[in-house]
mmCIF file of C-alpha atoms in Angstrom:
data_model
loop_
_atom_site.group_PDB
_atom_site.id
_atom_site.type_symbol
_atom_site.label_atom_id
_atom_site.label_comp_id
_atom_site.label_asym_id
_atom_site.label_seq_id
_atom_site.Cartn_x
_atom_site.Cartn_y
_atom_site.Cartn_z
ATOM 1 C CA MET A 417 132.020 100.401 90.090
ATOM 2 C CA ASN A 418 135.063 99.202 88.427
ATOM 3 C CA LYS A 419 134.490 99.979 84.629
ATOM 4 C CA ILE A 420 137.159 99.036 82.101
ATOM 5 C CA THR A 421 137.556 101.162 78.677
ATOM 6 C CA THR A 422 140.739 100.103 78.185
ATOM 7 C CA THR A 423 142.247 96.690 76.390
ATOM 8 C CA GLN A 424 145.247 96.523 79.196
ATOM 9 C CA GLU A 425 142.465 96.884 81.856
ATOM 10 C CA LEU A 426 140.184 94.348 80.553
ATOM 11 C CA ALA A 427 143.683 92.054 79.758
ATOM 12 C CA VAL A 428 144.557 92.492 83.439
ATOM 13 C CA PHE A 429 141.150 91.500 84.864
ATOM 14 C CA CYS A 430 140.497 88.316 82.175
ATOM 15 C CA ALA A 431 144.396 87.213 83.310
ATOM 16 C CA GLU A 432 143.137 87.179 87.083
ATOM 17 C CA ALA A 433 139.656 85.714 86.075
ATOM 18 C CA SER A 434 142.025 82.840 84.747
ATOM 19 C CA LYS A 435 142.563 81.872 87.558
ATOM 20 C CA ARG A 436 139.309 80.816 88.801
ATOM 21 C CA ALA A 437 137.017 77.827 88.941
ATOM 22 C CA TYR A 438 134.518 80.140 87.232
ATOM 23 C CA VAL A 439 133.199 83.600 85.614
ATOM 24 C CA THR A 440 129.992 84.860 85.882
ATOM 25 C CA VAL A 441 129.070 86.382 82.468
ATOM 26 C CA ASP A 442 125.979 88.746 81.208
ATOM 27 C CA THR A 443 125.716 91.580 78.811
ATOM 28 C CA GLU A 444 123.484 94.436 77.580
ATOM 29 C CA PHE A 445 122.451 94.981 74.354
ATOM 30 C CA LEU A 446 120.273 96.674 71.715
ATOM 31 C CA ARG A 447 118.494 95.167 68.747
ATOM 32 C CA GLU A 448 115.671 96.896 67.914
ATOM 33 C CA ARG A 449 116.728 99.036 65.321
ATOM 34 C CA THR A 450 119.541 96.320 63.782
ATOM 35 C CA TYR A 451 119.810 92.962 62.264
ATOM 36 C CA TYR A 452 122.732 91.872 64.470
ATOM 37 C CA SER A 453 122.825 92.434 68.137
ATOM 38 C CA LYS A 454 124.584 95.589 69.070
ATOM 39 C CA LEU A 455 126.656 95.142 72.464
ATOM 40 C CA CYS A 456 126.337 98.273 74.757
ATOM 41 C CA LEU A 457 128.071 96.405 77.579
ATOM 42 C CA VAL A 458 129.590 93.053 79.599
ATOM 43 C CA GLN A 459 129.385 92.525 82.961
ATOM 44 C CA LEU A 460 132.228 89.763 84.291
ATOM 45 C CA ALA A 461 132.253 88.891 88.033
ATOM 46 C CA TYR A 462 134.592 86.086 90.235
ATOM 47 C CA GLN A 463 134.840 84.309 93.315
ATOM 48 C CA ASP A 464 137.341 82.947 95.656
ATOM 49 C CA ASP A 465 138.459 82.813 99.007
ATOM 50 C CA ALA A 466 140.468 86.396 99.032
ATOM 51 C CA GLY A 467 137.311 87.878 98.210
ATOM 52 C CA ALA A 468 135.346 89.057 95.063
ATOM 53 C CA ASP A 469 135.972 91.059 91.888
ATOM 54 C CA ALA A 470 132.934 92.451 89.356
ATOM 55 C CA VAL A 471 133.683 95.039 86.322
ATOM 56 C CA LEU A 472 131.519 96.682 83.758
ATOM 57 C CA VAL A 473 133.275 96.439 80.296
ATOM 58 C CA ASP A 474 132.551 99.155 77.724
ATOM 59 C CA PRO A 475 132.672 97.634 74.427
ATOM 60 C CA LEU A 476 131.745 101.160 72.846
ATOM 61 C CA ALA A 477 135.076 102.587 74.409
ATOM 62 C CA GLU A 478 137.360 104.178 71.475
ATOM 63 C CA GLY A 479 139.872 101.618 71.105
ATOM 64 C CA LEU A 480 139.187 98.691 72.956
ATOM 65 C CA SER A 481 139.517 95.300 71.944
ATOM 66 C CA LEU A 482 137.566 92.266 73.748
ATOM 67 C CA ASP A 483 140.347 89.701 72.358
ATOM 68 C CA PRO A 484 141.083 89.193 76.072
ATOM 69 C CA LEU A 485 137.839 88.348 76.702
ATOM 70 C CA TYR A 486 137.686 86.040 73.910
ATOM 71 C CA ALA A 487 140.922 84.163 74.994
ATOM 72 C CA LEU A 488 139.005 83.873 78.860
ATOM 73 C CA PHE A 489 135.960 81.904 76.861
ATOM 74 C CA ARG A 490 138.270 79.916 75.230
ATOM 75 C CA ASN A 491 140.598 79.108 78.370
ATOM 76 C CA THR A 492 138.609 75.163 79.484
ATOM 77 C CA ASP A 493 139.774 75.311 82.893
ATOM 78 C CA VAL A 494 137.342 78.079 83.436
ATOM 79 C CA VAL A 495 133.416 77.856 83.694
ATOM 80 C CA LYS A 496 131.470 80.325 82.163
ATOM 81 C CA VAL A 497 128.364 81.194 83.564
ATOM 82 C CA PHE A 498 125.505 82.662 81.977
ATOM 83 C CA HIS A 499 121.634 82.918 82.971
ATOM 84 C CA ALA A 500 119.396 82.388 79.515
ATOM 85 C CA ALA A 501 122.436 82.465 77.645
ATOM 86 C CA ARG A 502 121.625 81.868 74.013
ATOM 87 C CA GLN A 503 121.207 86.023 72.962
ATOM 88 C CA ASP A 504 124.690 86.391 74.710
ATOM 89 C CA LEU A 505 126.081 83.535 72.589
ATOM 90 C CA GLU A 506 124.831 84.483 69.670
ATOM 91 C CA ILE A 507 126.496 88.076 69.867
ATOM 92 C CA PHE A 508 129.842 86.399 70.589
ATOM 93 C CA CYS A 509 129.197 84.030 67.706
ATOM 94 C CA VAL A 510 128.352 86.600 64.998
ATOM 95 C CA GLU A 511 131.329 89.259 66.346
ATOM 96 C CA ALA A 512 134.179 86.749 67.336
ATOM 97 C CA GLY A 513 133.008 83.293 65.851
ATOM 98 C CA VAL A 514 133.287 82.065 69.384
ATOM 99 C CA ILE A 515 131.148 80.452 72.194
ATOM 100 C CA PRO A 516 132.135 80.334 75.581
ATOM 101 C CA GLU A 517 133.739 76.632 77.194
ATOM 102 C CA PRO A 518 133.076 75.121 79.147
ATOM 103 C CA LEU A 519 129.514 76.391 79.481
ATOM 104 C CA PHE A 520 126.750 76.905 82.395
ATOM 105 C CA ASP A 521 123.385 78.657 82.231
ATOM 106 C CA THR A 522 121.779 78.883 85.056
ATOM 107 C CA GLN A 523 118.106 79.094 83.442
ATOM 108 C CA VAL A 524 118.967 75.363 82.200
ATOM 109 C CA ALA A 525 119.872 74.447 85.125
ATOM 110 C CA ALA A 526 117.179 75.786 87.680
ATOM 111 C CA MET A 527 114.811 74.132 85.180
ATOM 112 C CA VAL A 528 116.498 70.767 85.881
ATOM 113 C CA CYS A 529 116.617 71.439 89.565
ATOM 114 C CA GLY A 530 112.805 72.281 89.683
ATOM 115 C CA PHE A 531 112.448 76.087 89.709
ATOM 116 C CA GLY A 532 109.510 75.861 86.987
ATOM 117 C CA GLU A 533 109.291 76.757 83.410
ATOM 118 C CA GLN A 534 112.241 79.133 82.045
ATOM 119 C CA VAL A 535 112.448 80.753 85.451
ATOM 120 C CA GLY A 536 113.768 84.307 85.293
ATOM 121 C CA TYR A 537 117.305 85.766 86.818
ATOM 122 C CA GLU A 538 114.683 87.989 89.221
ATOM 123 C CA THR A 539 113.178 84.650 90.948
ATOM 124 C CA LEU A 540 116.358 83.000 91.074
ATOM 125 C CA VAL A 541 117.885 85.960 93.225
ATOM 126 C CA ARG A 542 114.820 86.393 95.288
ATOM 127 C CA LYS A 543 114.627 82.586 95.978
ATOM 128 C CA ILE A 544 118.204 81.489 96.203
ATOM 129 C CA ALA A 545 119.911 84.801 96.960
ATOM 130 C CA LYS A 546 117.133 86.049 99.237
ATOM 131 C CA ALA A 547 117.389 89.639 97.655
ATOM 132 C CA ASP A 548 115.692 91.906 95.593
ATOM 133 C CA LEU A 549 116.357 93.566 92.253
ATOM 134 C CA ASP A 550 115.289 97.133 90.594
ATOM 135 C CA LYS A 551 114.726 96.384 86.960
ATOM 136 C CA SER A 552 113.728 99.663 86.552
ATOM 137 C CA SER A 553 116.895 100.080 84.103
ATOM 138 C CA ARG A 554 116.285 96.818 81.732
ATOM 139 C CA PHE A 555 114.635 98.523 78.912
ATOM 140 C CA THR A 556 116.648 101.715 78.982
ATOM 141 C CA ASP A 557 118.852 102.619 76.076
ATOM 142 C CA TRP A 558 122.238 101.078 76.392
ATOM 143 C CA THR A 559 124.232 102.889 74.240
ATOM 144 C CA ARG A 560 123.985 106.096 75.278
ATOM 145 C CA ARG A 561 126.881 107.719 77.083
ATOM 146 C CA PRO A 562 127.749 108.177 79.653
ATOM 147 C CA LEU A 563 125.747 105.517 81.437
ATOM 148 C CA THR A 564 123.507 106.617 84.643
ATOM 149 C CA ASP A 565 124.078 104.992 87.965
ATOM 150 C CA ALA A 566 120.773 103.281 88.188
ATOM 151 C CA GLN A 567 121.968 101.360 84.862
ATOM 152 C CA LEU A 568 125.512 100.602 86.197
ATOM 153 C CA THR A 569 123.790 99.261 89.303
ATOM 154 C CA TYR A 570 121.408 97.229 87.671
ATOM 155 C CA ALA A 571 124.246 95.633 85.020
ATOM 156 C CA ILE A 572 126.339 95.069 87.902
ATOM 157 C CA ALA A 573 123.953 92.991 89.919
ATOM 158 C CA ASP A 574 123.426 90.652 87.214
ATOM 159 C CA VAL A 575 126.850 88.597 87.506
ATOM 160 C CA THR A 576 127.289 89.300 91.255
ATOM 161 C CA TYR A 577 124.125 87.461 92.530
ATOM 162 C CA LEU A 578 124.839 85.039 89.572
ATOM 163 C CA ARG A 579 127.764 84.001 91.511
ATOM 164 C CA ASP A 580 125.227 82.813 94.212
ATOM 165 C CA ILE A 581 123.029 81.160 92.047
ATOM 166 C CA TYR A 582 125.805 79.235 90.131
ATOM 167 C CA GLU A 583 126.981 77.661 92.942
ATOM 168 C CA TYR A 584 123.871 76.543 94.731
ATOM 169 C CA LEU A 585 122.627 75.320 91.437
ATOM 170 C CA ALA A 586 126.157 73.408 90.939
ATOM 171 C CA ASP A 587 125.820 71.925 94.199
ATOM 172 C CA ARG A 588 122.161 70.746 93.966
ATOM 173 C CA LEU A 589 123.409 69.180 90.518
ATOM 174 C CA GLU A 590 126.421 67.056 91.833
ATOM 175 C CA LYS A 591 124.161 65.750 94.861
ATOM 176 C CA SER A 592 121.188 64.838 92.163
ATOM 177 C CA GLY A 593 123.524 63.138 89.766
ATOM 178 C CA ARG A 594 121.837 65.375 86.970
ATOM 179 C CA LYS A 595 125.054 67.396 85.757
ATOM 180 C CA LYS A 596 124.734 65.234 82.733
ATOM 181 C CA TRP A 597 121.340 66.432 81.762
ATOM 182 C CA VAL A 598 122.607 70.051 81.905
ATOM 183 C CA ALA A 599 125.714 68.978 79.861
ATOM 184 C CA GLU A 600 123.290 67.553 76.963
ATOM 185 C CA GLU A 601 121.333 70.948 76.974
ATOM 186 C CA MET A 602 124.733 73.084 76.931
ATOM 187 C CA ALA A 603 125.312 70.901 73.559
ATOM 188 C CA VAL A 604 122.746 72.581 72.139
ATOM 189 C CA LEU A 605 123.776 76.205 72.869
ATOM 190 C CA LYS A 606 127.432 75.394 72.276
ATOM 191 C CA ASP A 607 126.885 74.461 68.443
ATOM 192 C CA PRO A 608 127.539 77.295 66.089
ATOM 193 C CA ALA A 609 124.649 76.179 63.766
ATOM 194 C CA THR A 610 121.724 77.534 66.668
ATOM 195 C CA TYR A 611 123.011 81.020 66.157
ATOM 196 C CA ALA A 612 123.331 80.582 61.829
ATOM 197 C CA ALA A 613 120.635 81.960 59.908
ATOM 198 C CA ASN A 614 120.199 80.688 56.755
ATOM 199 C CA PRO A 615 118.182 82.413 53.932
ATOM 200 C CA ASP A 616 116.885 79.354 52.304
ATOM 201 C CA GLU A 617 115.159 78.111 55.583
ATOM 202 C CA ALA A 618 113.803 81.870 56.610
ATOM 203 C CA TRP A 619 110.359 80.561 54.605
ATOM 204 C CA GLN A 620 109.883 78.003 57.289
ATOM 205 C CA ARG A 621 109.718 80.690 60.067
ATOM 206 C CA VAL A 622 106.620 82.131 57.975
ATOM 207 C CA LYS A 623 103.141 81.600 59.136
ATOM 208 C CA THR A 624 100.485 80.761 56.612
ATOM 209 C CA ARG A 625 97.480 78.312 56.157
ATOM 210 C CA THR A 626 98.332 77.994 52.358
ATOM 211 C CA GLN A 627 100.035 74.998 51.400
ATOM 212 C CA SER A 628 100.326 75.522 47.900
ATOM 213 C CA GLY A 629 103.454 74.377 46.442
ATOM 214 C CA ARG A 630 103.923 77.389 43.977
ATOM 215 C CA PHE A 631 102.632 79.948 47.084
ATOM 216 C CA LEU A 632 105.390 78.603 48.925
ATOM 217 C CA ALA A 633 107.925 78.826 46.484
ATOM 218 C CA ILE A 634 107.021 82.609 46.550
ATOM 219 C CA VAL A 635 107.061 82.584 50.259
ATOM 220 C CA ARG A 636 110.207 81.155 50.212
ATOM 221 C CA GLU A 637 111.959 83.706 47.515
ATOM 222 C CA LEU A 638 110.262 86.603 49.668
ATOM 223 C CA ALA A 639 111.785 85.497 52.686
ATOM 224 C CA ARG A 640 115.383 84.586 51.724
ATOM 225 C CA PHE A 641 115.622 88.179 49.949
ATOM 226 C CA ARG A 642 114.254 89.626 52.993
ATOM 227 C CA GLU A 643 117.038 87.758 55.291
ATOM 228 C CA ILE A 644 119.421 88.883 52.614
ATOM 229 C CA TYR A 645 118.516 92.451 52.633
ATOM 230 C CA ALA A 646 118.263 92.705 56.429
ATOM 231 C CA ARG A 647 121.590 91.339 57.382
ATOM 232 C CA ASP A 648 123.790 92.826 54.093
ATOM 233 C CA ASN A 649 122.035 96.341 55.547
ATOM 234 C CA ASN A 650 122.068 95.813 59.665
ATOM 235 C CA ILE A 651 118.141 96.429 59.681
ATOM 236 C CA PRO A 652 115.561 94.112 61.570
ATOM 237 C CA ARG A 653 113.593 91.934 59.161
ATOM 238 C CA SER A 654 110.378 94.153 60.075
ATOM 239 C CA ARG A 655 112.000 96.964 58.395
ATOM 240 C CA VAL A 656 111.790 95.617 55.130
ATOM 241 C CA PHE A 657 108.390 93.943 55.579
ATOM 242 C CA LYS A 658 106.419 91.883 57.929
ATOM 243 C CA ASP A 659 105.285 88.575 57.961
ATOM 244 C CA ASP A 660 101.916 89.744 57.249
ATOM 245 C CA ALA A 661 103.076 91.771 54.380
ATOM 246 C CA LEU A 662 104.893 88.737 52.582
ATOM 247 C CA VAL A 663 101.858 86.547 52.918
ATOM 248 C CA GLU A 664 99.822 89.371 51.245
ATOM 249 C CA LEU A 665 102.303 89.741 48.183
ATOM 250 C CA ALA A 666 102.895 86.008 47.657
ATOM 251 C CA SER A 667 98.671 85.822 47.595
ATOM 252 C CA THR A 668 97.999 88.996 45.122
ATOM 253 C CA LYS A 669 101.428 88.481 43.466
ATOM 254 C CA PRO A 670 102.299 92.173 42.202
ATOM 255 C CA GLN A 671 103.912 92.274 38.718
ATOM 256 C CA ASN A 672 105.240 96.085 38.868
ATOM 257 C CA GLU A 673 105.513 98.943 41.702
ATOM 258 C CA GLN A 674 101.986 100.277 41.029
ATOM 259 C CA ASP A 675 100.631 96.849 41.946
ATOM 260 C CA LEU A 676 102.887 97.127 44.858
ATOM 261 C CA GLY A 677 101.224 100.232 45.606
ATOM 262 C CA ARG A 678 97.836 98.958 46.116
ATOM 263 C CA SER A 679 99.226 96.539 49.091
ATOM 264 C CA ARG A 680 97.496 97.660 52.340
ATOM 265 C CA LEU A 681 100.314 95.928 54.346
ATOM 266 C CA LEU A 682 103.824 96.858 52.533
ATOM 267 C CA LEU A 683 105.478 100.010 54.014
ATOM 268 C CA ARG A 684 105.830 103.038 51.696
ATOM 269 C CA GLU A 685 109.389 102.599 51.561
ATOM 270 C CA ALA A 686 109.135 99.036 50.436
ATOM 271 C CA ARG A 687 106.941 100.036 47.186
ATOM 272 C CA ARG A 688 109.950 101.890 45.510
ATOM 273 C CA GLY A 689 113.568 101.261 45.342
ATOM 274 C CA ASP A 690 115.886 98.301 45.949
ATOM 275 C CA ILE A 691 113.349 96.536 47.898
ATOM 276 C CA ALA A 692 110.306 96.775 45.546
ATOM 277 C CA GLN A 693 112.866 95.568 42.863
ATOM 278 C CA GLY A 694 113.879 92.713 45.012
ATOM 279 C CA ILE A 695 110.461 91.804 46.016
ATOM 280 C CA LEU A 696 109.312 91.663 41.755
ATOM 281 C CA ALA A 697 112.588 89.643 41.191
ATOM 282 C CA SER A 698 111.582 87.228 44.202
ATOM 283 C CA ILE A 699 108.069 86.929 42.976
ATOM 284 C CA LYS A 700 108.813 86.467 39.545
ATOM 285 C CA ALA A 701 111.319 83.821 40.666
ATOM 286 C CA GLY A 702 108.997 81.934 42.522
ATOM 287 C CA LEU A 703 106.039 82.251 40.084
ATOM 288 C CA GLU A 704 109.095 80.602 37.388
ATOM 289 C CA THR A 705 110.390 77.614 40.039
ATOM 290 C CA PRO A 706 110.079 74.262 38.110
ATOM 291 C CA THR A 707 107.770 72.193 39.570
ATOM 292 C CA THR A 708 109.989 69.756 40.655
ATOM 293 C CA ASP A 709 111.531 72.534 42.956
ATOM 294 C CA LEU A 710 108.382 73.804 44.797
ATOM 295 C CA PRO A 711 108.892 73.646 48.422
ATOM 296 C CA LYS A 712 107.123 70.650 49.775
ATOM 297 C CA PRO A 713 104.909 71.578 52.980
ATOM 298 C CA ASP A 714 105.000 69.369 56.133
ATOM 299 C CA LYS A 715 101.581 67.582 55.351
ATOM 300 C CA SER A 716 102.615 64.773 58.660
ATOM 301 C CA ARG A 717 100.958 66.919 61.007
ATOM 302 C CA VAL A 718 98.061 67.917 59.197
ATOM 303 C CA ALA A 719 97.278 64.388 58.498
ATOM 304 C CA MET A 720 98.727 63.087 61.907
ATOM 305 C CA GLN A 721 96.029 61.276 63.349
ATOM 306 C CA VAL A 722 96.178 62.122 66.848
ATOM 307 C CA ASN A 723 94.432 59.491 69.739
ATOM 308 C CA PRO A 724 93.328 62.343 71.751
ATOM 309 C CA ALA A 725 92.800 60.040 74.532
ATOM 310 C CA LEU A 726 96.258 59.126 74.839
ATOM 311 C CA ALA A 727 97.420 62.382 74.254
ATOM 312 C CA ASP A 728 95.597 63.426 77.402
ATOM 313 C CA MET A 729 96.913 60.317 79.088
ATOM 314 C CA LEU A 730 100.690 61.255 77.974
ATOM 315 C CA ARG A 731 99.888 64.640 79.636
ATOM 316 C CA VAL A 732 98.600 63.375 83.150
ATOM 317 C CA LEU A 733 102.391 60.964 83.009
ATOM 318 C CA LEU A 734 104.427 64.040 82.210
ATOM 319 C CA LYS A 735 103.450 66.154 85.072
ATOM 320 C CA ALA A 736 103.451 63.119 87.488
ATOM 321 C CA LYS A 737 106.869 62.057 86.037
ATOM 322 C CA THR A 738 108.247 65.602 86.395
ATOM 323 C CA ASP A 739 106.391 66.371 89.640
ATOM 324 C CA ASN A 740 108.314 63.295 91.174
ATOM 325 C CA GLU A 741 111.456 64.517 89.397
ATOM 326 C CA GLY A 742 111.357 68.063 90.597
ATOM 327 C CA VAL A 743 112.075 69.413 86.843
ATOM 328 C CA ALA A 744 109.974 71.498 84.288
ATOM 329 C CA GLN A 745 107.835 70.082 82.167
ATOM 330 C CA LYS A 746 108.395 71.451 78.899
ATOM 331 C CA LEU A 747 112.343 70.899 79.061
ATOM 332 C CA VAL A 748 111.067 67.482 78.873
ATOM 333 C CA ALA A 749 108.575 67.206 76.383
ATOM 334 C CA SER A 750 106.397 70.257 74.671
ATOM 335 C CA SER A 751 102.621 69.573 73.652
ATOM 336 C CA ALA A 752 103.316 69.012 70.171
ATOM 337 C CA ASP A 753 105.831 65.957 71.041
ATOM 338 C CA LEU A 754 102.810 64.793 73.292
ATOM 339 C CA ASP A 755 100.611 65.281 69.885
ATOM 340 C CA ALA A 756 102.925 63.195 67.985
ATOM 341 C CA LEU A 757 103.928 60.349 70.743
ATOM 342 C CA ALA A 758 99.508 59.781 70.831
ATOM 343 C CA ALA A 759 99.681 59.897 66.913
ATOM 344 C CA GLY A 760 102.229 57.010 66.796
ATOM 345 C CA GLU A 761 105.640 59.359 65.910
ATOM 346 C CA ARG A 762 108.834 58.120 67.944
ATOM 347 C CA ASP A 763 111.041 60.598 66.432
ATOM 348 C CA VAL A 764 110.761 63.139 69.275
ATOM 349 C CA PRO A 765 113.116 65.075 71.830
ATOM 350 C CA ALA A 766 111.313 63.358 74.721
ATOM 351 C CA MET A 767 112.780 59.852 73.146
ATOM 352 C CA THR A 768 116.319 60.780 73.790
ATOM 353 C CA GLY A 769 119.212 61.330 76.357
ATOM 354 C CA TRP A 770 117.961 61.886 79.781
ATOM 355 C CA ARG A 771 114.573 62.762 78.936
ATOM 356 C CA ARG A 772 114.345 59.059 77.568
ATOM 357 C CA GLU A 773 115.026 58.023 81.047
ATOM 358 C CA VAL A 774 112.906 60.340 82.800
ATOM 359 C CA PHE A 775 109.334 60.538 80.570
ATOM 360 C CA GLY A 776 110.046 58.417 77.229
ATOM 361 C CA ASN A 777 110.079 54.901 78.515
ATOM 362 C CA ASP A 778 107.157 55.147 80.558
ATOM 363 C CA ALA A 779 105.927 57.156 77.462
ATOM 364 C CA LEU A 780 106.360 54.353 75.150
ATOM 365 C CA GLN A 781 105.071 51.769 76.962
ATOM 366 C CA LEU A 782 101.810 53.497 77.774
ATOM 367 C CA CYS A 783 101.369 53.960 74.331
ATOM 368 C CA ASP A 784 102.137 50.206 73.419
ATOM 369 C CA GLY A 785 99.281 49.315 76.382
ATOM 370 C CA LYS A 786 101.944 47.787 78.805
ATOM 371 C CA VAL A 787 101.235 50.300 81.170
ATOM 372 C CA GLY A 788 98.305 52.440 82.446
ATOM 373 C CA LEU A 789 97.879 54.812 85.014
ATOM 374 C CA ALA A 790 96.639 54.731 88.475
ATOM 375 C CA VAL A 791 96.278 56.999 91.825
ATOM 376 C CA LYS A 792 98.246 56.477 94.759
ATOM 377 C CA GLY A 793 97.543 58.485 97.407
ATOM 378 C CA GLN A 794 98.382 62.083 96.224
ATOM 379 C CA ARG A 795 100.533 60.679 93.547
ATOM 380 C CA VAL A 796 99.790 59.227 89.793
ATOM 381 C CA VAL A 797 101.716 56.009 89.075
ATOM 382 C CA THR A 798 102.278 53.793 86.044
ATOM 383 C CA VAL A 799 100.921 49.738 86.807
ATOM 384 C CA PRO A 800 101.631 47.210 84.511
ATOM 385 C CA LEU A 801 98.867 45.771 82.443
#
C-alpha cells in the first residue's frame, strides 16, 4: 500500500489527482476524548484509463502539511467523492476553513436512487461493487503507530470501492434527471454554518420537560459555559458535565461548592475548581437574567393541533410517492414535518425544492381536501375530489 508521510509525496499525488474527473476521499479520526475530532488518516483514490491509484496519508507524520490536499479540495475541476461526508467535512472546515468543491456524497445519492434510509457504505459495496468488507478494524485506535495491516486494508477499501459506487450512482442520477436533487442536499453540507457550534444556541440541544423561562435561562447559561469550556480545553462536553447533570443543576440551583457536592449526577472533578466556579457563575447569571431576556420556549409544537387522521393519510401518501419515485422517505419528509402539515403549518422542508415536486404539492392538495387517496391494484394513488 502506498503510504504518504511527507508533504512532497502528498503534493505529487494531488498534482496527479488534479488531472482526473474525480477523487474519492475518506478519513479515520478519534473523537471520544476530545471536543474536536482528531484527524488520524486520510484515504484518497482516483481512477482513469491508465489505471488506478490509492494512497493513505498520515497527518500525524512529523512535518507533513495537508496544504496540497486543501489545494485539491479547492480545485473545482475535480469532484470530491465522500460517503456520509458530514463528519469528514467538519474536520476540514474546522482545521483549515476549507470545504471540498464540488462535492458528492454517495450516501445522499444512494437515498435519492432508492437504496433506503441512510444506507451504509458496506451495503453499497455489497450491492454495487459485489464485494464484502472486513469491518473488524472500524473501532480501533487510529492514533497508534504503526498501523496494523488489518487497519491499512480496511482504510484503503473505504476509497477503492467508492470509485465503483460513485460511477454507478452518478450514471443513475444522470439518466433519472435527479442530479439537481443531490445538488440541493450538497448545498447544506457545503455551508460552513452547518459545522459551527454556537455556544449561545447550545441550550436548544438539551432536552427538558420544563418550559419555565427562568429555568431555561439557567439551562442556557450552563450550556453556554459547558460549550465554551469544552471547546477551549478540547475535551468532550460530557467530560464537563452531562445533560442530565445540567438539568439537575438548573432545577436545584446550587449556590456554593458545598451544594454542588450534594449533586447526584455531577462528576467529582466538576464539584470544585474552574468547572465548579463556572457552574455557580452560570446559575447566578441565569437567576439574574432580566425578565425581558428570558428564553422563550417553542410552544408552537406543544400547542399544535394535529389532525391525527390527516397525519396518517400524509404518511400513506409519503410512502406511496417515495415508493413510486424510488427515494428514501426520510430524505423527503420527517414524521415531525408530517405532523406540522397536518396541523396547518407550511414552513417545512417538504415544501421546498425537489421535495415539493415529489411530495409537497400533492400533500398540500390532500390537506386542502382537493384530492383523496385510493388503491389501484398494488398502488396508492391520488384522486380528485
